[in-house]
mmCIF file of C-alpha atoms and ligand atoms in Angstrom:
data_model
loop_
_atom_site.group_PDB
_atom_site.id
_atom_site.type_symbol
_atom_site.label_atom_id
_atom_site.label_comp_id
_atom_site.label_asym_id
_atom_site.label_seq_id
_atom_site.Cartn_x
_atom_site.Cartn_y
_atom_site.Cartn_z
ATOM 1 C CA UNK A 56 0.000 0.000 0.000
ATOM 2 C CA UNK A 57 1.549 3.133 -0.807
ATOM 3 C CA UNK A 58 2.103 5.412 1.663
ATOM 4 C CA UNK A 59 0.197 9.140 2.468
ATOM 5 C CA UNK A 60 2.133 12.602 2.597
ATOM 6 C CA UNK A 61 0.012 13.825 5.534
ATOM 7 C CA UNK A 62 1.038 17.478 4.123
ATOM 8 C CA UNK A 63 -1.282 16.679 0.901
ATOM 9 C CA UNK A 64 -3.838 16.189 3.009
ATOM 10 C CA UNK A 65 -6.476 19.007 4.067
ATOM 11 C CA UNK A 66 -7.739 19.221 7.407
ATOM 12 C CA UNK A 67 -10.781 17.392 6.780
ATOM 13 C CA UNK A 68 -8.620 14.875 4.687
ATOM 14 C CA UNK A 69 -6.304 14.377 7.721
ATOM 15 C CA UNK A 70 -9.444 13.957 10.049
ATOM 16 C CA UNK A 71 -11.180 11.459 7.931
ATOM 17 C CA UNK A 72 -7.543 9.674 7.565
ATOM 18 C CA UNK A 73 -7.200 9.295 11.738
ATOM 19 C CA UNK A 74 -11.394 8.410 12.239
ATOM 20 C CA UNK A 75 -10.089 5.669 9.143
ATOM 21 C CA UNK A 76 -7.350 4.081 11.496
ATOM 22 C CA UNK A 77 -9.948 4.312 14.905
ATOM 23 C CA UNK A 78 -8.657 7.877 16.475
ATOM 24 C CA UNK A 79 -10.434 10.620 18.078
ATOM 25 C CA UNK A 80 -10.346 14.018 15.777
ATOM 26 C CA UNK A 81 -8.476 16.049 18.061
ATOM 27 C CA UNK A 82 -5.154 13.610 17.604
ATOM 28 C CA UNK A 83 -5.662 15.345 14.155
ATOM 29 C CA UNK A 84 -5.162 19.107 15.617
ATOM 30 C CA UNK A 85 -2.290 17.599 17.720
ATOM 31 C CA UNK A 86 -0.650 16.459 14.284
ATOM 32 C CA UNK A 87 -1.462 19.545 12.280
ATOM 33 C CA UNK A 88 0.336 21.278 15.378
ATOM 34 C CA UNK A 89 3.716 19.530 14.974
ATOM 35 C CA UNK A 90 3.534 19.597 11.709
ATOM 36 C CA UNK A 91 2.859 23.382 10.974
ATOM 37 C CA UNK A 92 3.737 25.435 13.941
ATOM 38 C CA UNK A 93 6.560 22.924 15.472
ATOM 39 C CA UNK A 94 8.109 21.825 11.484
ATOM 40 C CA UNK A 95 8.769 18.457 12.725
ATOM 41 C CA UNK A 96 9.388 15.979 10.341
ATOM 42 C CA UNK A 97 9.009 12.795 11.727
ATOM 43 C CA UNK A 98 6.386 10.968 13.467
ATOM 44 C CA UNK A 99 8.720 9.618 16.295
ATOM 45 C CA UNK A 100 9.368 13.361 17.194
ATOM 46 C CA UNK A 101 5.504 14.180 18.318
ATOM 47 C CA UNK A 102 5.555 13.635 21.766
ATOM 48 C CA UNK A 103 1.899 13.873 22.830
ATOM 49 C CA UNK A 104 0.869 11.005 20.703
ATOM 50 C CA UNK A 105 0.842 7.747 22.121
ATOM 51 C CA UNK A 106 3.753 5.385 21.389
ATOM 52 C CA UNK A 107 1.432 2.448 19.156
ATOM 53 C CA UNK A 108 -0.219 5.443 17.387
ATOM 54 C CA UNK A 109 3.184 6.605 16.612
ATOM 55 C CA UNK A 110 4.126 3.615 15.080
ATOM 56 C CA UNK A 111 1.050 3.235 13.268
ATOM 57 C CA UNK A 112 1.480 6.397 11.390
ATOM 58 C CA UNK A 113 4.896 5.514 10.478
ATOM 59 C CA UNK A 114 3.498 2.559 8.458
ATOM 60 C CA UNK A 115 0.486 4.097 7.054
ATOM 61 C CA UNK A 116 2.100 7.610 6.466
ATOM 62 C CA UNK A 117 4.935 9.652 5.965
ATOM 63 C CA UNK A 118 6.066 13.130 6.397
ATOM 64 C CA UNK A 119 8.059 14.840 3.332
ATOM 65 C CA UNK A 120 11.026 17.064 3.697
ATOM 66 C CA UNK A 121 12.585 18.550 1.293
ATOM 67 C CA UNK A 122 16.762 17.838 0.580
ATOM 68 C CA UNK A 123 19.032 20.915 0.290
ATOM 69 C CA UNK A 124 20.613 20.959 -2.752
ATOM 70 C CA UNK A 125 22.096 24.516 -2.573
ATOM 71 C CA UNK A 126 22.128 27.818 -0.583
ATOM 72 C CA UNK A 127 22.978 30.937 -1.803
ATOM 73 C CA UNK A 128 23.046 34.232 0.524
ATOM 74 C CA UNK A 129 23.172 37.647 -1.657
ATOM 75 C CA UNK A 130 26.384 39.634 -0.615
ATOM 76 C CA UNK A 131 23.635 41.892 0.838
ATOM 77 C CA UNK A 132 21.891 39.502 3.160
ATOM 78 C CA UNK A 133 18.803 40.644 1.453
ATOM 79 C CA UNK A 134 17.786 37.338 -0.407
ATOM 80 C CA UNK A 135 18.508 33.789 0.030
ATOM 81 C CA UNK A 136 18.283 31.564 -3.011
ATOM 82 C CA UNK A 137 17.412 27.449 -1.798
ATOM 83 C CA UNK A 138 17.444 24.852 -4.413
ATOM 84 C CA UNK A 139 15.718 21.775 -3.338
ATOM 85 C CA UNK A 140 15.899 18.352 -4.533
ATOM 86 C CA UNK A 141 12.631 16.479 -4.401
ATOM 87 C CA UNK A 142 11.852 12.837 -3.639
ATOM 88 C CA UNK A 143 12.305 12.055 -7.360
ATOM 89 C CA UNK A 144 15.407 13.479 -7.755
ATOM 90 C CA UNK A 145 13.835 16.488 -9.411
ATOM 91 C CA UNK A 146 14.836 20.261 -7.824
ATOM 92 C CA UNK A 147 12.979 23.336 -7.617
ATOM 93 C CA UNK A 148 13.747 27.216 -5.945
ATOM 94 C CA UNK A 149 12.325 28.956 -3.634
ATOM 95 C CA UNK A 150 14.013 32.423 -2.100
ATOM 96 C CA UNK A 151 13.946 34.062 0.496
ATOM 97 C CA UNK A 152 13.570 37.815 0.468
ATOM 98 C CA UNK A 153 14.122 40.041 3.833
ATOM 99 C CA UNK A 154 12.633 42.964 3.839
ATOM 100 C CA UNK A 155 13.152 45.594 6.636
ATOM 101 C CA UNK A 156 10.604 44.081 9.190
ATOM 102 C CA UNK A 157 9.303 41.057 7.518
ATOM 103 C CA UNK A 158 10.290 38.374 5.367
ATOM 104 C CA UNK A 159 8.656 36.983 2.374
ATOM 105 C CA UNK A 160 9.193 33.747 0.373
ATOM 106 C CA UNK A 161 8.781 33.116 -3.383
ATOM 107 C CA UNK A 162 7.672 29.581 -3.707
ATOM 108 C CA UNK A 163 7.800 27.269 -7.609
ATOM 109 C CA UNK A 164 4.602 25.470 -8.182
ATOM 110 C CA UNK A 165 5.708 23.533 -10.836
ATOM 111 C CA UNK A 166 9.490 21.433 -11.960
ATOM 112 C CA UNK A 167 10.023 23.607 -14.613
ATOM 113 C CA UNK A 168 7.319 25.764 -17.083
ATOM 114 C CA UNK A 169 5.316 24.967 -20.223
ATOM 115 C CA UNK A 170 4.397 28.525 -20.996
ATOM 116 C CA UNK A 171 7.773 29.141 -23.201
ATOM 117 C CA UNK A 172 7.754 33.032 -22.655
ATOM 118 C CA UNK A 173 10.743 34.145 -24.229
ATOM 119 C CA UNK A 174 12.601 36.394 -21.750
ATOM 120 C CA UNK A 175 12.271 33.680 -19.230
ATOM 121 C CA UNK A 176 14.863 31.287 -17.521
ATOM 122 C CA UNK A 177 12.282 28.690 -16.469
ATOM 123 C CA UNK A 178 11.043 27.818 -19.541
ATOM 124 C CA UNK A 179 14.184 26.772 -20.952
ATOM 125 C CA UNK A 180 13.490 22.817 -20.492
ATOM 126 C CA UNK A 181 9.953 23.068 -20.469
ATOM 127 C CA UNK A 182 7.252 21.777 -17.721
ATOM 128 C CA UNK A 183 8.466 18.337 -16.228
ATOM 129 C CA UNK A 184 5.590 18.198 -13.689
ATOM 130 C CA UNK A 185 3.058 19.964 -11.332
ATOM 131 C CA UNK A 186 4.580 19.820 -7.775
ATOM 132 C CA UNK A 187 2.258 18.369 -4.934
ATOM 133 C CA UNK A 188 0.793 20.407 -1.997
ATOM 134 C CA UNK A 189 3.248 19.076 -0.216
ATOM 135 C CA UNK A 190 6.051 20.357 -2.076
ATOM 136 C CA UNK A 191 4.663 23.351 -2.149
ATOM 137 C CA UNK A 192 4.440 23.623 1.911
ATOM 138 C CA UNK A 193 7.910 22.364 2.085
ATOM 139 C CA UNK A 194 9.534 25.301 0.194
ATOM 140 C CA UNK A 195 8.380 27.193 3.360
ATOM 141 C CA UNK A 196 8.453 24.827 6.204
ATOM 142 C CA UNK A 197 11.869 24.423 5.194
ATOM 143 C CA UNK A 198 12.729 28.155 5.628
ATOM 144 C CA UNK A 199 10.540 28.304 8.118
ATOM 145 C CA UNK A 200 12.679 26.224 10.147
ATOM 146 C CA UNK A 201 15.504 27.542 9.350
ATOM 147 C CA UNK A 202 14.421 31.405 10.974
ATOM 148 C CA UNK A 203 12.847 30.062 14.061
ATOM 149 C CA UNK A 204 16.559 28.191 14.679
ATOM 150 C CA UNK A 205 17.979 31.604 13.629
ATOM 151 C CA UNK A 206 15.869 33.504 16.140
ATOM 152 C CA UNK A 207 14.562 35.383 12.882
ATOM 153 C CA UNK A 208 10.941 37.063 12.154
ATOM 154 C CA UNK A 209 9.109 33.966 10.068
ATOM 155 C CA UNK A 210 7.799 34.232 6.856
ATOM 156 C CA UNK A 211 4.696 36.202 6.513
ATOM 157 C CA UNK A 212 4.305 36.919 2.917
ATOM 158 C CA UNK A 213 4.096 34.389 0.020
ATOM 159 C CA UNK A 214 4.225 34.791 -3.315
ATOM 160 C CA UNK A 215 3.783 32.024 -6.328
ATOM 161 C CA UNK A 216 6.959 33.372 -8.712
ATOM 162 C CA UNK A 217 9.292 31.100 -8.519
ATOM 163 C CA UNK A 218 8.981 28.358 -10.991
ATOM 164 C CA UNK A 219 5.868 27.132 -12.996
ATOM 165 C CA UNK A 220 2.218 28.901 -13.683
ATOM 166 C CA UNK A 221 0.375 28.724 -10.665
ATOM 167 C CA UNK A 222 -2.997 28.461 -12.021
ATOM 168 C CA UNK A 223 -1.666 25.646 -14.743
ATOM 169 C CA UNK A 224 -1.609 23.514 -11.352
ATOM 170 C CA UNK A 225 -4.874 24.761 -10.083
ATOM 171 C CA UNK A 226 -6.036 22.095 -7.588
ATOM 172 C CA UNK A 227 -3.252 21.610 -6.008
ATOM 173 C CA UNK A 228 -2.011 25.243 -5.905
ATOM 174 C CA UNK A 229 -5.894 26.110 -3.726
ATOM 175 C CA UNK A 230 -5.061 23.164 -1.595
ATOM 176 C CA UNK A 231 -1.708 24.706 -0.368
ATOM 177 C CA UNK A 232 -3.349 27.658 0.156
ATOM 178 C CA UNK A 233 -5.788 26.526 1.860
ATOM 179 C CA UNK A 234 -3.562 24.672 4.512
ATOM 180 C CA UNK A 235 -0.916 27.417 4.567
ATOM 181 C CA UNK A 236 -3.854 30.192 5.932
ATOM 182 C CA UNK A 237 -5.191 27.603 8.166
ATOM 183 C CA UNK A 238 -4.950 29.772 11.711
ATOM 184 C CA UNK A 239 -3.777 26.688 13.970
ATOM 185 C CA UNK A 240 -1.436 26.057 11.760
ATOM 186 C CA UNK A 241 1.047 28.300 9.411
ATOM 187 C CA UNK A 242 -1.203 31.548 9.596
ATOM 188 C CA UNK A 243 -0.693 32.920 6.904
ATOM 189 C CA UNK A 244 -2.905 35.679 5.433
ATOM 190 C CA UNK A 245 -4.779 35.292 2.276
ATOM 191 C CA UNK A 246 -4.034 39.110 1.911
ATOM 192 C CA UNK A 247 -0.605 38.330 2.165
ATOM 193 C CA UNK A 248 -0.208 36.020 -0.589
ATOM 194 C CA UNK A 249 0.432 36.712 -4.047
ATOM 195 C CA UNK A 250 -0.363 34.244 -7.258
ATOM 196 C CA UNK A 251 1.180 35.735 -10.313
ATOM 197 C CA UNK A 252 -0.248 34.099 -13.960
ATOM 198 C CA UNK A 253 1.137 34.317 -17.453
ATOM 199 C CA UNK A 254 -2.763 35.145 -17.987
ATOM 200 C CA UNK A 255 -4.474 31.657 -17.807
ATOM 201 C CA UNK A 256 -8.164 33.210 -18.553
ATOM 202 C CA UNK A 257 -9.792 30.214 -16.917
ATOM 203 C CA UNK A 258 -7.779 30.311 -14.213
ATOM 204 C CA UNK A 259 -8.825 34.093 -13.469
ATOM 205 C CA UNK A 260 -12.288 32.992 -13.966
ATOM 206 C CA UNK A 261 -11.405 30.300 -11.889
ATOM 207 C CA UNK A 262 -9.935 32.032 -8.975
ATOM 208 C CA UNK A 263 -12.175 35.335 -9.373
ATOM 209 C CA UNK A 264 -15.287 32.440 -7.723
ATOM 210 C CA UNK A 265 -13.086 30.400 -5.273
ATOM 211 C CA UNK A 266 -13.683 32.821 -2.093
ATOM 212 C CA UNK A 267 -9.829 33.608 -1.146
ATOM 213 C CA UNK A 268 -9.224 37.160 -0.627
ATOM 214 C CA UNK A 269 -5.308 36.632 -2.105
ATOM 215 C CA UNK A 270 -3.805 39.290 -4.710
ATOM 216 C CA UNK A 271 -3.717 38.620 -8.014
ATOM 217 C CA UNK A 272 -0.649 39.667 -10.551
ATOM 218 C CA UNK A 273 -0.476 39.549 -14.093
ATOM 219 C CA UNK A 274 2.332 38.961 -16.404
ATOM 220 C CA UNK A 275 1.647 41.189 -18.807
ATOM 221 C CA UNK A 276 5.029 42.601 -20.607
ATOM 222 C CA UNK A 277 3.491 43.876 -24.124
ATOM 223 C CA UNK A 278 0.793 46.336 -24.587
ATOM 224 C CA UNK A 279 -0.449 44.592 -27.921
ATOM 225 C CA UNK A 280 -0.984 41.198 -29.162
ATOM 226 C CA UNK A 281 1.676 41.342 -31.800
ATOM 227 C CA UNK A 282 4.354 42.042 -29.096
ATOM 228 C CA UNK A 283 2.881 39.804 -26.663
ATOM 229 C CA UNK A 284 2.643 37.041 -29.225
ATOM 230 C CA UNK A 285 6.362 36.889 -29.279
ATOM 231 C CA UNK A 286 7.323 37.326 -26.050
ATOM 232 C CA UNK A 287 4.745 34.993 -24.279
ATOM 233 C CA UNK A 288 3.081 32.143 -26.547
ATOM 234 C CA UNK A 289 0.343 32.097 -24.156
ATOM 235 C CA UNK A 290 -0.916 34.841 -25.797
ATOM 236 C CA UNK A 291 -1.841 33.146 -28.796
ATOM 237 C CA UNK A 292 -4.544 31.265 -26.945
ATOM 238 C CA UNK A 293 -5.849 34.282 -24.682
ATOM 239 C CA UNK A 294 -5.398 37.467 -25.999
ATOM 240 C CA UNK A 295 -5.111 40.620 -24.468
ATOM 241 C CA UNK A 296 -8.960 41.635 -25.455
ATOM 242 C CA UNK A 297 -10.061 37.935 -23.256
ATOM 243 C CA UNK A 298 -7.480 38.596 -20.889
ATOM 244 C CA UNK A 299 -8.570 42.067 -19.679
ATOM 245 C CA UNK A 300 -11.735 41.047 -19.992
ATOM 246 C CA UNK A 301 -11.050 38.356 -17.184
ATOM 247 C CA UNK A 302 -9.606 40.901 -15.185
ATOM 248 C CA UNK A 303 -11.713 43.244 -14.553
ATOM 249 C CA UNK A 304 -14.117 40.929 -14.422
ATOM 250 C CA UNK A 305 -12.117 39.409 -11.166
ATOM 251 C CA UNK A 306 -12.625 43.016 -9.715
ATOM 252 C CA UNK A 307 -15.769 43.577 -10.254
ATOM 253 C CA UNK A 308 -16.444 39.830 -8.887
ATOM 254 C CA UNK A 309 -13.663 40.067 -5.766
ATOM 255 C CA UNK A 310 -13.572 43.929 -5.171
ATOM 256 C CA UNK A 311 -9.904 43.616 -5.021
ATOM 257 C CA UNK A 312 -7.587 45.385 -6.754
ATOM 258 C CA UNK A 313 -4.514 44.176 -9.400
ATOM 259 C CA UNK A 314 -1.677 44.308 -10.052
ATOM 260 C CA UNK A 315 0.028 44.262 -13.805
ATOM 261 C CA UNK A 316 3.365 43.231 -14.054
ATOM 262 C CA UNK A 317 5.903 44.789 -16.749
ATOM 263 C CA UNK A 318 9.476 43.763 -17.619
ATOM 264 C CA UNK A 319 11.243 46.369 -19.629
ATOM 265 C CA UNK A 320 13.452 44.735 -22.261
ATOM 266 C CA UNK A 321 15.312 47.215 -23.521
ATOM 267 C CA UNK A 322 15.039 48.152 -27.032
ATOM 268 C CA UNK A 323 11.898 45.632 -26.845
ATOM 269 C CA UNK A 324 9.435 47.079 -24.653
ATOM 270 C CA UNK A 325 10.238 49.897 -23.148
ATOM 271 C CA UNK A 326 9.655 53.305 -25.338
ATOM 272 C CA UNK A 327 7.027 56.054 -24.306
ATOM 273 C CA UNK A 328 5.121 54.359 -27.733
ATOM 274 C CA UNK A 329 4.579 51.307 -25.620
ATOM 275 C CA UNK A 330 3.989 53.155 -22.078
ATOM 276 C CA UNK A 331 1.117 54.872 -24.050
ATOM 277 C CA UNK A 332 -0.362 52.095 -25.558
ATOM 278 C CA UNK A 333 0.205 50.372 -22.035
ATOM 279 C CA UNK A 334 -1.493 53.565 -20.199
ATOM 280 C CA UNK A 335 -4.937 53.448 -22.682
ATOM 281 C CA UNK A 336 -4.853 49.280 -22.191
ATOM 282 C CA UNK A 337 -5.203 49.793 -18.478
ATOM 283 C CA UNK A 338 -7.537 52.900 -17.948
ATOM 284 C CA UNK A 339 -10.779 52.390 -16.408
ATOM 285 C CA UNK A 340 -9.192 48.837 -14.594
ATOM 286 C CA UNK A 341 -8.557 49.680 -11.080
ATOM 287 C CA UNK A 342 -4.983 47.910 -10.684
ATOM 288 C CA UNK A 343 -1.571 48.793 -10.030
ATOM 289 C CA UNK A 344 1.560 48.502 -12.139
ATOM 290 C CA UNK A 345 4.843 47.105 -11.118
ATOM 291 C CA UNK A 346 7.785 47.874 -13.404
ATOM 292 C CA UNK A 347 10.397 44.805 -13.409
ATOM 293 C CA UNK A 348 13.705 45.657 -15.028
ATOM 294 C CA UNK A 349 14.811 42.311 -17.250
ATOM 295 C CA UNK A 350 17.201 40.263 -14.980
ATOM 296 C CA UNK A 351 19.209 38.789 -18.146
ATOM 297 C CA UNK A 352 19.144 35.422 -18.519
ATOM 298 C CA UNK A 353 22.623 33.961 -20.590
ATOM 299 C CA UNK A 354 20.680 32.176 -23.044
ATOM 300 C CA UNK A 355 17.985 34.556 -23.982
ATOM 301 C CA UNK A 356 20.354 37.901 -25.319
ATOM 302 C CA UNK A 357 17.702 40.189 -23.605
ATOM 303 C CA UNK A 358 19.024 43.187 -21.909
ATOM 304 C CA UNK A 359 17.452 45.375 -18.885
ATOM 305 C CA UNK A 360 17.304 48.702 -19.987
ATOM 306 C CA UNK A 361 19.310 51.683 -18.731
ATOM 307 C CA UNK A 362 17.796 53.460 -15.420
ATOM 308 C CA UNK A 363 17.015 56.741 -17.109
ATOM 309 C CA UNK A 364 14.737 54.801 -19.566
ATOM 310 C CA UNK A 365 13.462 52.744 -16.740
ATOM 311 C CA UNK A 366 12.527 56.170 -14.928
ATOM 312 C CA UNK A 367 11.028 57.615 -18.264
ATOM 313 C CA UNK A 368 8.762 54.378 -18.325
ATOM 314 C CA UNK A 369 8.097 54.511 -14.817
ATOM 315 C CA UNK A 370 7.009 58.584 -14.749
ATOM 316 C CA UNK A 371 4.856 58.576 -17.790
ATOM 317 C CA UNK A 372 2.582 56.117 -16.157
ATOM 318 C CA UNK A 373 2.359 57.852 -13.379
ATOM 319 C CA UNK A 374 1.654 61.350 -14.452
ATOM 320 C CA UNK A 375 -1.185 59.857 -16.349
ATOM 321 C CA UNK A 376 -2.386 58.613 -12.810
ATOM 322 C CA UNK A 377 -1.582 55.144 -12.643
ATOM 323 C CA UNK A 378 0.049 53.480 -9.479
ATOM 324 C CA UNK A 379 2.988 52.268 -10.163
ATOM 325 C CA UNK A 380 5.777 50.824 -8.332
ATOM 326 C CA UNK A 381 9.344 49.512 -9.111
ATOM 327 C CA UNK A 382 10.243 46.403 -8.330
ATOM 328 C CA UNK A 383 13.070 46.338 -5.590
ATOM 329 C CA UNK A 384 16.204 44.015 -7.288
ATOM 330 C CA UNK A 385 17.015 41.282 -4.717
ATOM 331 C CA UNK A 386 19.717 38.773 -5.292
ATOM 332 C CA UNK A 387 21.221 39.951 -8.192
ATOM 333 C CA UNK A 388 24.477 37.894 -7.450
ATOM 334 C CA UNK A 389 22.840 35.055 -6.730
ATOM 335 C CA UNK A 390 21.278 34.622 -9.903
ATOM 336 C CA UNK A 391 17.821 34.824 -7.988
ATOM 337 C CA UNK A 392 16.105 35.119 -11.389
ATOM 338 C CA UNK A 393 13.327 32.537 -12.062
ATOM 339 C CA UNK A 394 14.815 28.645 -12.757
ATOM 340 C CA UNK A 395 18.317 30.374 -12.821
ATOM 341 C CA UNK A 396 19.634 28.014 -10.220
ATOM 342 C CA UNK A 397 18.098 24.724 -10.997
ATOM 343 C CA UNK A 398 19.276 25.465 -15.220
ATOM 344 C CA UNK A 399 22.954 25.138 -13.461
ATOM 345 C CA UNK A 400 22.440 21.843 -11.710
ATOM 346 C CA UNK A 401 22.415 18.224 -13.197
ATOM 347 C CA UNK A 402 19.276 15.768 -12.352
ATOM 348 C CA UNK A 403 20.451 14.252 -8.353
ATOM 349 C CA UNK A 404 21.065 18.461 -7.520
ATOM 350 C CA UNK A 405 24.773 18.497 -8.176
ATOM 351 C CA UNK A 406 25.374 22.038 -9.207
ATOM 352 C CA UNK A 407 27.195 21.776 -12.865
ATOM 353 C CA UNK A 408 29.236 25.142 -14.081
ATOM 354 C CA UNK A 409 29.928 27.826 -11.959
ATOM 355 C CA UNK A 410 27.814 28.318 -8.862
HETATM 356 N N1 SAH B 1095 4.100 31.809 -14.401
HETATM 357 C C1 SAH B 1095 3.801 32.923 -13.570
HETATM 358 C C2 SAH B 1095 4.674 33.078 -12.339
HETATM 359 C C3 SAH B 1095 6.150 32.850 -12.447
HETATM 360 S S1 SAH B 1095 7.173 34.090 -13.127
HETATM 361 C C4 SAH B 1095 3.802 34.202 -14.389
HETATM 362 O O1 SAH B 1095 4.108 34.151 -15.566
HETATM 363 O O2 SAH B 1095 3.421 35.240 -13.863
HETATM 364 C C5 SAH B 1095 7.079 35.520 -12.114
HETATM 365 C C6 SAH B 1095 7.329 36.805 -12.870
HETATM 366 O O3 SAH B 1095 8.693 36.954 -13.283
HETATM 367 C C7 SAH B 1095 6.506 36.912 -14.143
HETATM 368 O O4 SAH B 1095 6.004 38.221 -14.268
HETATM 369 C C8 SAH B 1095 7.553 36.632 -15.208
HETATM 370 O O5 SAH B 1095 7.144 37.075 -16.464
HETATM 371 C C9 SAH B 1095 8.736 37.348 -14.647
HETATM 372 N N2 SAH B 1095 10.025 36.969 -15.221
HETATM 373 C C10 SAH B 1095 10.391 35.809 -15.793
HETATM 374 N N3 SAH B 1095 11.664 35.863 -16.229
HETATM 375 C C11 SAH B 1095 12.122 37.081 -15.915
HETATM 376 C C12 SAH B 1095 13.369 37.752 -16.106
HETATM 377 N N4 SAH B 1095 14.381 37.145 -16.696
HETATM 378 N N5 SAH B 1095 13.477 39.024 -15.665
HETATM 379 C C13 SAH B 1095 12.443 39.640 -15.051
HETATM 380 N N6 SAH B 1095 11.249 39.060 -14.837
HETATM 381 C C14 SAH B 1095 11.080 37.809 -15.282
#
């Protein structure tokens, strides 16, 4: 019989697994306990349970837990990049930004990316699979760990843009959500979560219905179809007529605001022509803008532009009234840009080249 990841489970899953094997519900809280407030990773280690049941779970269940395959700290201290291989031998990265007074993690959803977009470092190799709830929660229990040994302020903030689209793995992507916001458990604020989409229209749709209060971002790079057919395939299947369309449909359904995101290329993207054309795409949508300059990528040739263009970009959106922010640049030595880390590794998480 093969065995359960109690992190795939959702609290009513993990219930209905412990009434299954005779137990009372609350040995359920006591596991969801160890398991997201204590980041224990082993059955042995709960101390409360009863010795038998102990043993019992060991052969019915197990507990993931993620191998390190790499850490890199930015000169800075301001980002730590974590590469980490997965029970398959497969690796994904997750980092670690610290921000003044909090600390926020960007998680992968998926071993690698099928969306192709053409600037991008993850979609190199294409998609090799969805990753599992678990996964997902392990990218942060990991950390998590890690700044509770350090003495550190936790994680508070999540956001989906590390590796893979988010809403590509849809069911399992609300699942983690779900058990990372549970309040006995990790905590953590839908409001304080951020799932960032190529523009999966169904997906919006999806997520626009499914009651979660998180923020929405969309990768958005082009201000017309024949621009954004280049740079992100994706395109071709939902253009940016559907694709607006979803969105302010999601505010109008969710009240919430959100947020575009745009990554000057220079030379590609990034003249006053397109921050027009970007400004009358976006009027009348209540959202917010956040400029990302590239972060080149060897095998793509794109370049960031310089910061005066950046600036010119920046200020013509927002003396036309939109709000728009600038991405702060974390990690820059650490090659923190998406699947930048895993490209440099072979299959068991040996780093190959330089690292
Ligand atoms: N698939 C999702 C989330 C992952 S990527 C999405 O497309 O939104 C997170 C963000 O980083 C996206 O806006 C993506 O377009 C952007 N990105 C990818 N490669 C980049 C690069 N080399 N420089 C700057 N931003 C990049």
């Amino acid at each position: 019989m093969e065995k359960v990841n109690v992190k795939d489970l959702s609290r009513d899953e993990l219930n209905q697994f412990l009434e299954g094997i005779g137990e009372p519900r609350y040995r359920a809280n006591q596991i969801w306990d160890w398991l997201y407030q204590k980041y224990v990773h082993s059955f042995a280690a709960m101390s409360n349970l009863p010795r038998e049941l102990r043993a019992l779970l060991a052969e019915r269940a197990l507990i993931s837990w993620p191998t390190l395959g790499k850490r890199e700290e930015a000169a800075a201290g301001d980002a730590v990049k974590y590469l980490f291989v997965l029970s398959d031998g497969e690796a994904v990265e997750t980092v670690l930004m610290r921000y003044r007074s909090w600390n926020s993690l960007c998680l992968s959803t998926q071993v690698g990316c099928a969306m192709a977009c053409s600037f991008c470092a993850s979609a190199l190799g294409g998609k090799v699979r969805n990753l599992s709830p678990a996964e997902m929660l392990d990218q942060l229990l990991y950390v998590q760990a890690e700044l509770y040994r350090q003495g550190d302020v936790p994680v508070t903030r999540v956001v989906l843009m590390g590796t893979g689209e988010p809403l590509e793995n849809y069911a399992n992507v609300m699942k983690f959500l779900r058990i990372l916001h549970d309040p006995d458990g990790l905590n953590i604020s839908y409001r304080r979560v951020t799932i960032s989409t190529c523009g999966l229209v169904p997906g919006i749709t999806a997520l626009a219905q499914e009651g979660i209060p998180v923020n929405l971002a969309v990768s958005l790079h082009a201000p017309d179809d024949k621009l954004r057919d280049l740079l992100m395939p994706i395109n071709r299947r939902y253009p940016l007529a559907r694709l607006l369309e979803a969105c302010r449909e999601y505010v109008e359904a969710t009240g919430r605001r959100i947020t575009f995101e745009y990554t000057l290329i220079a030379g590609v993207n990034d003249s006053l022509e397109h921050a027009r054309k970007l400004y009358r795409l976006l009027s009348g949508i209540n959202c917010h803008v956040n400029i990302i300059p590239l972060n080149p990528v060897q095998e793509r040739g794109f370049m960031p532009p310089k910061p005066p263009l950046v600036a010119r970009f920046c200020n013509y959106l927002k003396e036309k009234g939109i709000n728009v922010t600038q991405r702060r640049e974390l990690g820059q030595d650490i090659t923190a840009a998406c699947g930048q880390l895993r490209r440099r590794k072979g299959r068991k998480g040996k780093i190959v080249g330089k690292g």
